[in-house]
Coordinates of C-alpha atoms in Angstrom, one line a residue:
X842 CA -31.1 26.9 -10.7
X843 CA -31.2 23.6 -8.5
X844 CA -32.0 24.6 -5.2
X845 CA -29.8 24.0 -2.6
X846 CA -30.7 21.8 -0.9
X847 CA -31.0 19.4 -3.9
X848 CA -26.8 19.6 -3.6
X849 CA -24.5 17.3 -2.0
X850 CA -21.5 18.9 -0.3
X851 CA -17.7 17.7 -1.1
X852 CA -14.1 18.2 0.0
X853 CA -11.9 16.9 -3.2
X854 CA -8.4 17.4 -2.7
X855 CA -5.9 17.6 -5.9
X856 CA -2.5 16.6 -6.0
X857 CA 0.2 16.5 -8.6
X858 CA 3.8 15.9 -9.4
X859 CA 4.4 15.0 -13.0
X860 CA 4.1 17.4 -16.2
X861 CA 4.0 21.5 -15.7
X862 CA 1.5 20.9 -12.4
X863 CA 0.3 24.2 -12.1
X864 CA -1.4 23.4 -15.4
X865 CA -2.3 20.0 -14.3
X866 CA -4.5 21.7 -11.2
X867 CA -5.9 24.6 -13.7
X868 CA -6.9 22.2 -16.1
X869 CA -8.9 19.9 -13.5
X870 CA -10.2 22.9 -11.4
X871 CA -11.5 23.7 -15.0
X872 CA -13.0 19.6 -16.4
X873 CA -14.0 19.9 -12.3
X874 CA -16.2 23.2 -12.8
X875 CA -17.7 21.8 -16.1
X876 CA -18.7 18.3 -15.7
X877 CA -18.7 17.7 -11.5
X878 CA -20.5 21.4 -10.0
X879 CA -19.7 24.6 -8.6
X880 CA -16.7 25.0 -6.7
X881 CA -17.8 27.4 -3.6
X882 CA -14.4 27.8 -2.7
X883 CA -10.5 26.6 -3.2
X884 CA -7.4 26.8 -0.9
X885 CA -4.0 27.9 -1.6
X886 CA -1.5 26.1 -3.1
X887 CA 1.1 23.5 -1.3
X888 CA 4.0 22.2 -2.5
X889 CA 5.1 18.6 -0.3
X890 CA 7.1 15.9 -0.3
X891 CA 6.0 12.8 -2.1
X892 CA 3.8 11.0 0.8
X893 CA 4.1 7.2 1.3
X894 CA 6.8 7.1 -1.6
X895 CA 9.8 8.7 -3.1
X896 CA 10.5 10.5 -6.1
X897 CA 12.7 13.5 -6.9
X898 CA 9.6 16.0 -7.8
X899 CA 7.6 17.3 -4.8
X900 CA 3.4 17.7 -4.7
X901 CA 1.2 20.5 -5.8
X902 CA -1.9 20.1 -3.4
X903 CA -5.1 22.2 -3.6
X904 CA -8.3 21.7 -1.6
X905 CA -11.6 22.2 -3.0
X906 CA -15.0 22.3 -1.7
X907 CA -17.6 22.3 -4.7
X908 CA -21.4 22.1 -5.1
X909 CA -22.8 18.8 -7.1
X910 CA -25.8 17.2 -8.3
X911 CA -24.1 13.9 -8.1
X912 CA -23.8 11.0 -5.7
X913 CA -20.7 9.6 -3.9
X914 CA -20.8 6.8 -6.5
X915 CA -21.1 9.1 -9.0
X916 CA -18.6 11.2 -8.0
X917 CA -15.9 9.3 -8.1
X918 CA -16.8 8.4 -11.6
X919 CA -16.5 11.6 -12.6
X920 CA -13.4 12.1 -10.6
X921 CA -11.4 9.4 -12.3
X922 CA -13.1 9.8 -15.5
X923 CA -11.2 13.8 -15.1
X924 CA -7.3 12.0 -14.4
X925 CA -7.9 9.9 -17.4
X926 CA -8.5 12.9 -19.5
X927 CA -5.6 14.4 -18.0
X928 CA -3.5 12.0 -18.6
X929 CA -3.1 9.4 -15.4
X930 CA -2.6 6.0 -15.6
X931 CA -2.3 4.0 -12.8
X932 CA 1.0 1.6 -13.0
X933 CA 0.9 -0.2 -9.4
X934 CA -0.9 -0.6 -7.0
X935 CA 0.1 2.0 -4.1
X936 CA 1.7 5.5 -4.1
X937 CA 3.5 6.8 -6.8
X938 CA 3.7 9.4 -8.9
X939 CA 0.9 11.0 -10.9
X940 CA -0.2 13.8 -13.5
X941 CA -3.1 14.6 -11.2
X942 CA -5.2 12.9 -8.5
X943 CA -8.5 13.4 -7.3
X944 CA -9.5 12.1 -3.9
X945 CA -12.7 12.6 -2.3
X946 CA -12.5 13.5 1.1
X947 CA -15.7 14.6 2.5
X948 CA -18.7 13.7 1.1
X949 CA -21.3 15.8 2.8
X950 CA -21.3 14.8 7.0
X951 CA -21.7 10.9 5.2
X952 CA -19.7 7.7 5.8
X953 CA -19.1 5.6 2.5
X954 CA -17.6 2.4 2.9
X955 CA -17.7 0.2 0.0
X956 CA -15.5 -2.0 -2.7
X957 CA -14.7 1.5 -4.3
X958 CA -15.2 4.3 -1.9
X959 CA -14.5 5.0 1.5
X960 CA -15.6 8.3 3.3
X961 CA -14.5 10.4 4.4
X962 CA -10.9 9.6 3.1
X963 CA -8.9 7.0 5.6
X964 CA -5.6 9.2 6.0
X965 CA -7.3 12.6 6.7
X966 CA -5.5 12.5 9.9
X967 CA -2.5 11.5 8.6
X968 CA -1.3 14.0 5.9
X969 CA -0.1 17.9 6.5
X970 CA -0.4 18.1 2.5
X971 CA -4.4 17.5 3.2
X972 CA -4.8 19.3 6.1
X973 CA -3.4 22.2 6.0
X974 CA -4.9 23.5 2.9
X975 CA -8.3 22.0 4.1
X976 CA -7.7 24.0 7.8
X977 CA -7.5 26.9 5.4
X978 CA -10.9 26.6 3.7
X979 CA -12.6 24.1 6.7
X980 CA -11.3 24.4 9.6
X981 CA -13.8 23.7 11.7
X982 CA -15.8 21.3 9.5
X983 CA -16.2 18.0 11.6
X984 CA -14.8 15.0 10.8
X985 CA -17.6 12.8 10.8
X986 CA -15.8 9.3 12.5
X987 CA -13.1 11.1 14.9
X988 CA -15.6 13.8 15.8
X989 CA -12.9 16.2 15.3
X990 CA -12.1 19.9 14.2
X991 CA -10.1 20.2 10.7
X992 CA -8.2 23.0 13.0
X993 CA -7.7 19.9 15.8
X994 CA -6.7 16.9 13.3
X995 CA -3.9 19.3 12.3
X996 CA -2.6 19.9 16.0
X997 CA -2.6 16.7 16.5
X998 CA -1.1 15.0 13.4
X999 CA 2.3 13.6 13.4
X1000 CA 3.2 13.7 9.9
X1001 CA 6.5 15.5 9.7
X1002 CA 6.9 16.2 6.1
X1003 CA 7.9 19.3 4.9
X1004 CA 4.4 21.4 3.6
X1005 CA 4.2 25.0 2.4
X1006 CA 1.8 27.6 1.0
X1007 CA 3.0 28.4 -2.6

C-alpha cells in the first residue's frame, strides 16, 4: 500500500458519442482502475449536446477523481493509451465525434503549460457538461488560476447547451 502523500490527485472528464456510449464509459473506467489508479469518486452520467461542433448523436459525460502514482505527463500518456484501446482515432484537429475522450481537468493544484498538456484544462469554465458533473463530486474545489470554486464557475458559466443527468 502506497502512502497517500506519494499519490497524485487528478480529476478526469470522460466523454463519448459513438457506439455503445454507456459501455464505452464503463470500459474506460475499468481500464483507468487497472492502469492509472484508484477511482476515489465518480459523478453521475450526464447527457449533453456536442460542444464546439454539430453531430446527430449526443454525448455521455462523466467526471471522476483518481489517485495515481503517475506524473502528469505519464497520466496523459495512460489516458491516450486507453483512448486508443477503445478505438479512438483522431482524424482532424479540433472537435469531432469520438468513441472516448479523456481529459485531465486538474492535477493536484498544479498549473501546467507544456506543448502536450495544459492543466487546468483551459475550457472548464466554458462547459456546462464538465461543470455539472464536476460540481457534483467537487463543488468546493478551487480552480488554481481563476480562484473560483466549481460551484461559482458553474453559476457564472455562459454555456447555454442543454445538459441533463441520466
